[in-house]
């Protein structure tokens, strides 16, 4: 297994929890800052890095939220002007 594949979350896990995931994209240099902001809101979401860098030179992150925390997470992302790539409804 290559190191590239080792860093990816299993597809079946992502599919099973799709309703809990909000994908965001931001510059790799801002990933640590973003994690600290989310950690500041206790139990708001858990952040996993999917791709640190991509063709757009931006990191793709998955934010694992619950039905209760999801609205606040989406509002915070909007206020921080963070690009939401995909959010299942």
Tab-separated table of N, CA, C and O in Angstrom:
chain	number	residue	atom	x	y	z
A	1	UNK	N	0.847	-1.177	0.000
A	1	UNK	CA	0.000	0.000	0.000
A	1	UNK	C	0.892	1.239	0.000
A	1	UNK	O	1.817	1.346	0.787
A	2	UNK	N	0.620	2.179	-0.870
A	2	UNK	CA	1.449	3.379	-0.945
A	2	UNK	C	1.087	4.348	0.169
A	2	UNK	O	0.020	4.286	0.755
A	3	UNK	N	2.009	5.274	0.433
A	3	UNK	CA	1.740	6.260	1.487
A	3	UNK	C	0.560	7.149	1.108
A	3	UNK	O	-0.151	7.641	1.965
A	4	UNK	N	0.356	7.376	-0.208
A	4	UNK	CA	-0.801	8.148	-0.675
A	4	UNK	C	-2.102	7.491	-0.225
A	4	UNK	O	-3.002	8.136	0.294
A	5	UNK	N	-2.227	6.175	-0.407
A	5	UNK	CA	-3.433	5.459	-0.015
A	5	UNK	C	-3.575	5.351	1.492
A	5	UNK	O	-4.684	5.294	2.001
A	6	UNK	N	-2.478	5.317	2.213
A	6	UNK	CA	-2.538	5.197	3.666
A	6	UNK	C	-3.174	6.425	4.297
A	6	UNK	O	-3.763	6.355	5.351
A	7	UNK	N	-3.053	7.582	3.645
A	7	UNK	CA	-3.580	8.820	4.206
A	7	UNK	C	-5.055	9.007	3.918
A	7	UNK	O	-5.698	9.843	4.523
A	8	UNK	N	-5.611	8.262	3.015
A	8	UNK	CA	-7.009	8.432	2.629
A	8	UNK	C	-7.928	7.641	3.561
A	8	UNK	O	-7.596	6.558	3.996
A	9	UNK	N	-9.085	8.213	3.806
A	9	UNK	CA	-10.090	7.504	4.582
A	9	UNK	C	-10.754	6.474	3.679
A	9	UNK	O	-10.971	6.727	2.493
A	10	UNK	N	-11.088	5.312	4.203
A	10	UNK	CA	-11.727	4.285	3.374
A	10	UNK	C	-13.046	4.777	2.771
A	10	UNK	O	-13.847	5.424	3.438
A	11	UNK	N	-13.254	4.461	1.497
A	11	UNK	CA	-14.449	4.921	0.784
A	11	UNK	C	-15.731	4.451	1.455
A	11	UNK	O	-16.716	5.190	1.529
A	12	UNK	N	-15.735	3.206	1.968
A	12	UNK	CA	-16.951	2.707	2.617
A	12	UNK	C	-17.262	3.486	3.894
A	12	UNK	O	-18.425	3.703	4.234
A	13	UNK	N	-16.239	3.950	4.588
A	13	UNK	CA	-16.456	4.751	5.796
A	13	UNK	C	-17.036	6.110	5.421
A	13	UNK	O	-17.969	6.602	6.058
A	14	UNK	N	-16.510	6.712	4.369
A	14	UNK	CA	-17.022	7.998	3.918
A	14	UNK	C	-18.474	7.877	3.451
A	14	UNK	O	-19.300	8.738	3.762
A	15	UNK	N	-18.786	6.810	2.738
A	15	UNK	CA	-20.162	6.618	2.253
A	15	UNK	C	-21.136	6.396	3.405
A	15	UNK	O	-22.241	6.943	3.408
A	16	UNK	N	-20.722	5.631	4.399
A	16	UNK	CA	-21.603	5.317	5.533
A	16	UNK	C	-21.916	6.559	6.360
A	16	UNK	O	-22.989	6.689	6.930
A	17	UNK	N	-20.974	7.495	6.416
A	17	UNK	CA	-21.149	8.691	7.248
A	17	UNK	C	-21.333	9.958	6.419
A	17	UNK	O	-21.096	11.052	6.916
A	18	UNK	N	-21.770	9.820	5.180
A	18	UNK	CA	-21.873	10.964	4.272
A	18	UNK	C	-22.742	12.082	4.833
A	18	UNK	O	-22.448	13.254	4.643
A	19	UNK	N	-23.802	11.754	5.532
A	19	UNK	CA	-24.692	12.764	6.091
A	19	UNK	C	-24.073	13.566	7.213
A	19	UNK	O	-24.578	14.612	7.589
A	20	UNK	N	-22.966	13.085	7.750
A	20	UNK	CA	-22.288	13.765	8.846
A	20	UNK	C	-21.094	14.585	8.367
A	20	UNK	O	-20.461	15.268	9.158
A	21	UNK	N	-20.774	14.502	7.078
A	21	UNK	CA	-19.564	15.127	6.560
A	21	UNK	C	-19.835	16.449	5.855
A	21	UNK	O	-20.808	16.581	5.125
A	22	UNK	N	-18.950	17.384	6.093
A	22	UNK	CA	-18.918	18.639	5.358
A	22	UNK	C	-17.483	18.759	4.856
A	22	UNK	O	-16.547	18.776	5.655
A	23	UNK	N	-17.320	18.801	3.535
A	23	UNK	CA	-15.987	18.919	2.949
A	23	UNK	C	-15.669	20.391	2.725
A	23	UNK	O	-16.501	21.134	2.194
A	24	UNK	N	-14.477	20.796	3.111
A	24	UNK	CA	-14.031	22.169	2.909
A	24	UNK	C	-12.668	22.156	2.233
A	24	UNK	O	-11.930	21.176	2.312
A	25	UNK	N	-12.355	23.259	1.584
A	25	UNK	CA	-11.061	23.386	0.920
A	25	UNK	C	-10.421	24.690	1.380
A	25	UNK	O	-11.070	25.728	1.387
A	26	UNK	N	-9.164	24.595	1.787
A	26	UNK	CA	-8.417	25.788	2.147
A	26	UNK	C	-6.938	25.555	1.930
A	26	UNK	O	-6.499	24.430	1.726
A	27	UNK	N	-6.182	26.630	1.945
A	27	UNK	CA	-4.753	26.531	1.692
A	27	UNK	C	-4.092	25.698	2.784
A	27	UNK	O	-4.440	25.834	3.963
A	28	UNK	N	-3.134	24.842	2.396
A	28	UNK	CA	-2.475	23.976	3.383
A	28	UNK	C	-1.888	24.734	4.573
A	28	UNK	O	-1.927	24.242	5.692
A	29	UNK	N	-1.416	25.934	4.357
A	29	UNK	CA	-0.842	26.725	5.452
A	29	UNK	C	-1.897	27.113	6.492
A	29	UNK	O	-1.552	27.437	7.631
A	30	UNK	N	-3.176	27.051	6.134
A	30	UNK	CA	-4.257	27.430	7.053
A	30	UNK	C	-4.905	26.236	7.758
A	30	UNK	O	-5.796	26.420	8.577
A	31	UNK	N	-4.453	25.015	7.453
A	31	UNK	CA	-5.074	23.830	8.037
A	31	UNK	C	-4.927	23.810	9.556
A	31	UNK	O	-5.899	23.563	10.276
A	32	UNK	N	-3.754	24.093	10.070
A	32	UNK	CA	-3.550	24.100	11.518
A	32	UNK	C	-4.411	25.177	12.183
A	32	UNK	O	-5.039	24.931	13.210
A	33	UNK	N	-4.474	26.359	11.593
A	33	UNK	CA	-5.312	27.448	12.106
A	33	UNK	C	-6.774	27.000	12.164
A	33	UNK	O	-7.459	27.202	13.165
A	34	UNK	N	-7.232	26.366	11.076
A	34	UNK	CA	-8.615	25.904	11.017
A	34	UNK	C	-8.903	24.874	12.103
A	34	UNK	O	-9.929	24.948	12.785
A	35	UNK	N	-7.996	23.925	12.284
A	35	UNK	CA	-8.174	22.920	13.343
A	35	UNK	C	-8.304	23.575	14.712
A	35	UNK	O	-9.125	23.162	15.530
A	36	UNK	N	-7.503	24.583	14.972
A	36	UNK	CA	-7.554	25.267	16.276
A	36	UNK	C	-8.874	26.004	16.469
A	36	UNK	O	-9.417	26.022	17.570
A	37	UNK	N	-9.381	26.601	15.402
A	37	UNK	CA	-10.686	27.280	15.493
A	37	UNK	C	-11.775	26.258	15.831
A	37	UNK	O	-12.586	26.471	16.745
A	38	UNK	N	-11.798	25.137	15.125
A	38	UNK	CA	-12.810	24.111	15.367
A	38	UNK	C	-12.662	23.528	16.769
A	38	UNK	O	-13.660	23.283	17.461
A	39	UNK	N	-11.428	23.296	17.217
A	39	UNK	CA	-11.205	22.776	18.570
A	39	UNK	C	-11.697	23.747	19.634
A	39	UNK	O	-12.102	23.339	20.718
A	40	UNK	N	-11.678	25.040	19.319
A	40	UNK	CA	-12.154	26.051	20.262
A	40	UNK	C	-13.648	25.946	20.539
A	40	UNK	O	-14.131	26.390	21.572
A	41	UNK	N	-14.368	25.373	19.608
A	41	UNK	CA	-15.796	25.109	19.784
A	41	UNK	C	-15.921	23.642	20.187
A	41	UNK	O	-16.034	22.771	19.328
A	42	UNK	N	-15.880	23.375	21.453
A	42	UNK	CA	-15.896	21.997	21.943
A	42	UNK	C	-17.002	21.175	21.299
A	42	UNK	O	-18.167	21.577	21.275
A	43	UNK	N	-16.614	20.024	20.768
A	43	UNK	CA	-17.533	19.047	20.170
A	43	UNK	C	-18.303	19.568	18.966
A	43	UNK	O	-19.358	19.053	18.642
A	44	UNK	N	-17.784	20.593	18.279
A	44	UNK	CA	-18.451	21.107	17.084
A	44	UNK	C	-18.278	20.129	15.922
A	44	UNK	O	-19.240	19.779	15.242
A	45	UNK	N	-17.059	19.679	15.696
A	45	UNK	CA	-16.772	18.748	14.606
A	45	UNK	C	-15.387	18.155	14.821
A	45	UNK	O	-14.591	18.683	15.597
A	46	UNK	N	-15.144	17.073	14.122
A	46	UNK	CA	-13.816	16.483	14.095
A	46	UNK	C	-13.305	16.669	12.669
A	46	UNK	O	-14.031	16.386	11.707
A	47	UNK	N	-12.083	17.147	12.519
A	47	UNK	CA	-11.535	17.460	11.210
A	47	UNK	C	-10.521	16.399	10.801
A	47	UNK	O	-9.643	16.038	11.576
A	48	UNK	N	-10.668	15.903	9.566
A	48	UNK	CA	-9.720	14.950	8.981
A	48	UNK	C	-9.209	15.521	7.669
A	48	UNK	O	-9.989	16.032	6.868
A	49	UNK	N	-7.910	15.451	7.462
A	49	UNK	CA	-7.326	15.899	6.205
A	49	UNK	C	-7.468	14.784	5.183
A	49	UNK	O	-7.008	13.674	5.411
A	50	UNK	N	-8.108	15.087	4.066
A	50	UNK	CA	-8.265	14.119	2.981
A	50	UNK	C	-7.077	14.246	2.027
A	50	UNK	O	-6.418	13.275	1.704
A	51	UNK	N	-6.819	15.458	1.562
A	51	UNK	CA	-5.657	15.761	0.720
A	51	UNK	C	-5.053	17.065	1.214
A	51	UNK	O	-5.746	18.070	1.261
A	52	UNK	N	-3.792	17.004	1.561
A	52	UNK	CA	-3.138	18.231	2.016
A	52	UNK	C	-2.984	19.213	0.861
A	52	UNK	O	-3.171	20.405	1.004
A	53	UNK	N	-2.594	18.717	-0.304
A	53	UNK	CA	-2.461	19.558	-1.490
A	53	UNK	C	-3.086	18.839	-2.664
A	53	UNK	O	-3.100	17.622	-2.726
A	54	UNK	N	-3.600	19.609	-3.582
A	54	UNK	CA	-4.214	19.033	-4.782
A	54	UNK	C	-3.826	19.888	-5.976
A	54	UNK	O	-2.982	20.768	-5.870
A	55	UNK	N	-4.475	19.670	-7.086
A	55	UNK	CA	-4.187	20.454	-8.286
A	55	UNK	C	-4.439	21.944	-8.059
A	55	UNK	O	-3.779	22.778	-8.651
A	56	UNK	N	-5.401	22.266	-7.220
A	56	UNK	CA	-5.698	23.673	-6.935
A	56	UNK	C	-4.773	24.221	-5.846
A	56	UNK	O	-4.928	25.344	-5.415
A	57	UNK	N	-3.800	23.417	-5.394
A	57	UNK	CA	-2.862	23.791	-4.337
A	57	UNK	C	-3.592	24.143	-3.048
A	57	UNK	O	-3.172	24.995	-2.293
A	58	UNK	N	-4.718	23.498	-2.822
A	58	UNK	CA	-5.476	23.704	-1.598
A	58	UNK	C	-5.754	22.366	-0.944
A	58	UNK	O	-5.824	21.343	-1.614
A	59	UNK	N	-5.911	22.392	0.358
A	59	UNK	CA	-6.182	21.171	1.099
A	59	UNK	C	-7.663	20.859	1.149
A	59	UNK	O	-8.497	21.759	1.280
A	60	UNK	N	-7.973	19.585	1.036
A	60	UNK	CA	-9.351	19.122	1.158
A	60	UNK	C	-9.498	18.472	2.523
A	60	UNK	O	-8.746	17.565	2.868
A	61	UNK	N	-10.447	18.964	3.313
A	61	UNK	CA	-10.679	18.465	4.661
A	61	UNK	C	-12.108	17.957	4.779
A	61	UNK	O	-13.020	18.469	4.131
A	62	UNK	N	-12.294	16.963	5.644
A	62	UNK	CA	-13.632	16.471	5.965
A	62	UNK	C	-13.918	16.853	7.412
A	62	UNK	O	-13.124	16.560	8.299
A	63	UNK	N	-15.021	17.530	7.629
A	63	UNK	CA	-15.455	17.894	8.973
A	63	UNK	C	-16.605	16.961	9.346
A	63	UNK	O	-17.651	16.967	8.693
A	64	UNK	N	-16.400	16.168	10.376
A	64	UNK	CA	-17.409	15.215	10.839
A	64	UNK	C	-18.260	15.928	11.884
A	64	UNK	O	-17.767	16.301	12.941
A	65	UNK	N	-19.533	16.130	11.577
A	65	UNK	CA	-20.432	16.840	12.484
A	65	UNK	C	-21.636	15.957	12.802
A	65	UNK	O	-21.857	14.939	12.155
A	66	UNK	N	-22.405	16.358	13.797
A	66	UNK	CA	-23.646	15.665	14.124
A	66	UNK	C	-24.813	16.517	13.634
A	66	UNK	O	-24.634	17.677	13.236
A	67	UNK	N	-25.999	15.973	13.683
A	67	UNK	CA	-27.189	16.735	13.280
A	67	UNK	C	-27.341	17.992	14.132
A	67	UNK	O	-27.801	19.026	13.642
A	68	UNK	N	-26.937	17.925	15.389
A	68	UNK	CA	-27.060	19.073	16.295
A	68	UNK	C	-26.012	20.153	16.022
A	68	UNK	O	-26.294	21.336	16.172
A	69	UNK	N	-24.798	19.751	15.649
A	69	UNK	CA	-23.717	20.722	15.481
A	69	UNK	C	-23.558	21.211	14.046
A	69	UNK	O	-22.923	22.230	13.805
A	70	UNK	N	-24.155	20.502	13.117
A	70	UNK	CA	-24.001	20.832	11.693
A	70	UNK	C	-24.419	22.268	11.341
A	70	UNK	O	-23.681	22.975	10.640
A	71	UNK	N	-25.581	22.775	11.782
A	71	UNK	CA	-25.958	24.150	11.437
A	71	UNK	C	-24.941	25.190	11.931
A	71	UNK	O	-24.610	26.127	11.205
A	72	UNK	N	-24.435	25.011	13.142
A	72	UNK	CA	-23.433	25.946	13.663
A	72	UNK	C	-22.139	25.850	12.867
A	72	UNK	O	-21.514	26.872	12.558
A	73	UNK	N	-21.735	24.641	12.497
A	73	UNK	CA	-20.529	24.464	11.697
A	73	UNK	C	-20.663	25.189	10.361
A	73	UNK	O	-19.764	25.934	9.958
A	74	UNK	N	-21.781	25.008	9.677
A	74	UNK	CA	-21.990	25.665	8.386
A	74	UNK	C	-22.010	27.184	8.523
A	74	UNK	O	-21.465	27.907	7.680
A	75	UNK	N	-22.603	27.678	9.596
A	75	UNK	CA	-22.626	29.124	9.841
A	75	UNK	C	-21.211	29.647	10.095
A	75	UNK	O	-20.821	30.690	9.555
A	76	UNK	N	-20.430	28.924	10.889
A	76	UNK	CA	-19.054	29.327	11.177
A	76	UNK	C	-18.213	29.335	9.906
A	76	UNK	O	-17.449	30.268	9.665
A	77	UNK	N	-18.351	28.318	9.083
A	77	UNK	CA	-17.601	28.253	7.833
A	77	UNK	C	-17.933	29.452	6.946
A	77	UNK	O	-17.049	30.030	6.311
A	78	UNK	N	-19.200	29.829	6.919
A	78	UNK	CA	-19.620	30.988	6.137
A	78	UNK	C	-18.975	32.266	6.667
A	78	UNK	O	-18.457	33.084	5.897
A	79	UNK	N	-18.986	32.439	7.972
A	79	UNK	CA	-18.405	33.636	8.587
A	79	UNK	C	-16.896	33.720	8.384
A	79	UNK	O	-16.343	34.804	8.273
A	80	UNK	N	-16.230	32.548	8.333
A	80	UNK	CA	-14.780	32.506	8.138
A	80	UNK	C	-14.397	32.538	6.658
A	80	UNK	O	-13.215	32.529	6.327
A	81	UNK	N	-15.393	32.581	5.778
A	81	UNK	CA	-15.174	32.587	4.332
A	81	UNK	C	-14.341	31.394	3.882
A	81	UNK	O	-13.403	31.522	3.102
A	82	UNK	N	-14.717	30.227	4.388
A	82	UNK	CA	-14.061	28.984	4.023
A	82	UNK	C	-14.939	28.276	2.993
A	82	UNK	O	-16.153	28.128	3.191
A	83	UNK	N	-14.309	27.845	1.907
A	83	UNK	CA	-15.035	27.218	0.805
A	83	UNK	C	-15.583	25.852	1.216
A	83	UNK	O	-14.840	24.961	1.598
A	84	UNK	N	-16.901	25.720	1.167
A	84	UNK	CA	-17.536	24.432	1.396
A	84	UNK	C	-17.628	23.751	0.041
A	84	UNK	O	-18.267	24.242	-0.880
A	85	UNK	N	-16.947	22.604	-0.075
A	85	UNK	CA	-16.908	21.873	-1.331
A	85	UNK	C	-18.171	21.048	-1.493
A	85	UNK	O	-18.771	20.997	-2.543
A	86	UNK	N	-18.560	20.387	-0.410
A	86	UNK	CA	-19.733	19.521	-0.474
A	86	UNK	C	-20.278	19.327	0.933
A	86	UNK	O	-19.513	19.098	1.868
A	87	UNK	N	-21.577	19.433	1.066
A	87	UNK	CA	-22.241	19.162	2.345
A	87	UNK	C	-23.519	18.415	2.027
A	87	UNK	O	-24.431	18.956	1.424
A	88	UNK	N	-23.571	17.140	2.387
A	88	UNK	CA	-24.770	16.333	2.147
A	88	UNK	C	-25.905	16.818	3.050
A	88	UNK	O	-25.686	17.209	4.171
A	89	UNK	N	-27.092	16.782	2.505
A	89	UNK	CA	-28.262	17.232	3.290
A	89	UNK	C	-28.993	16.028	3.816
A	89	UNK	O	-29.137	15.043	3.170
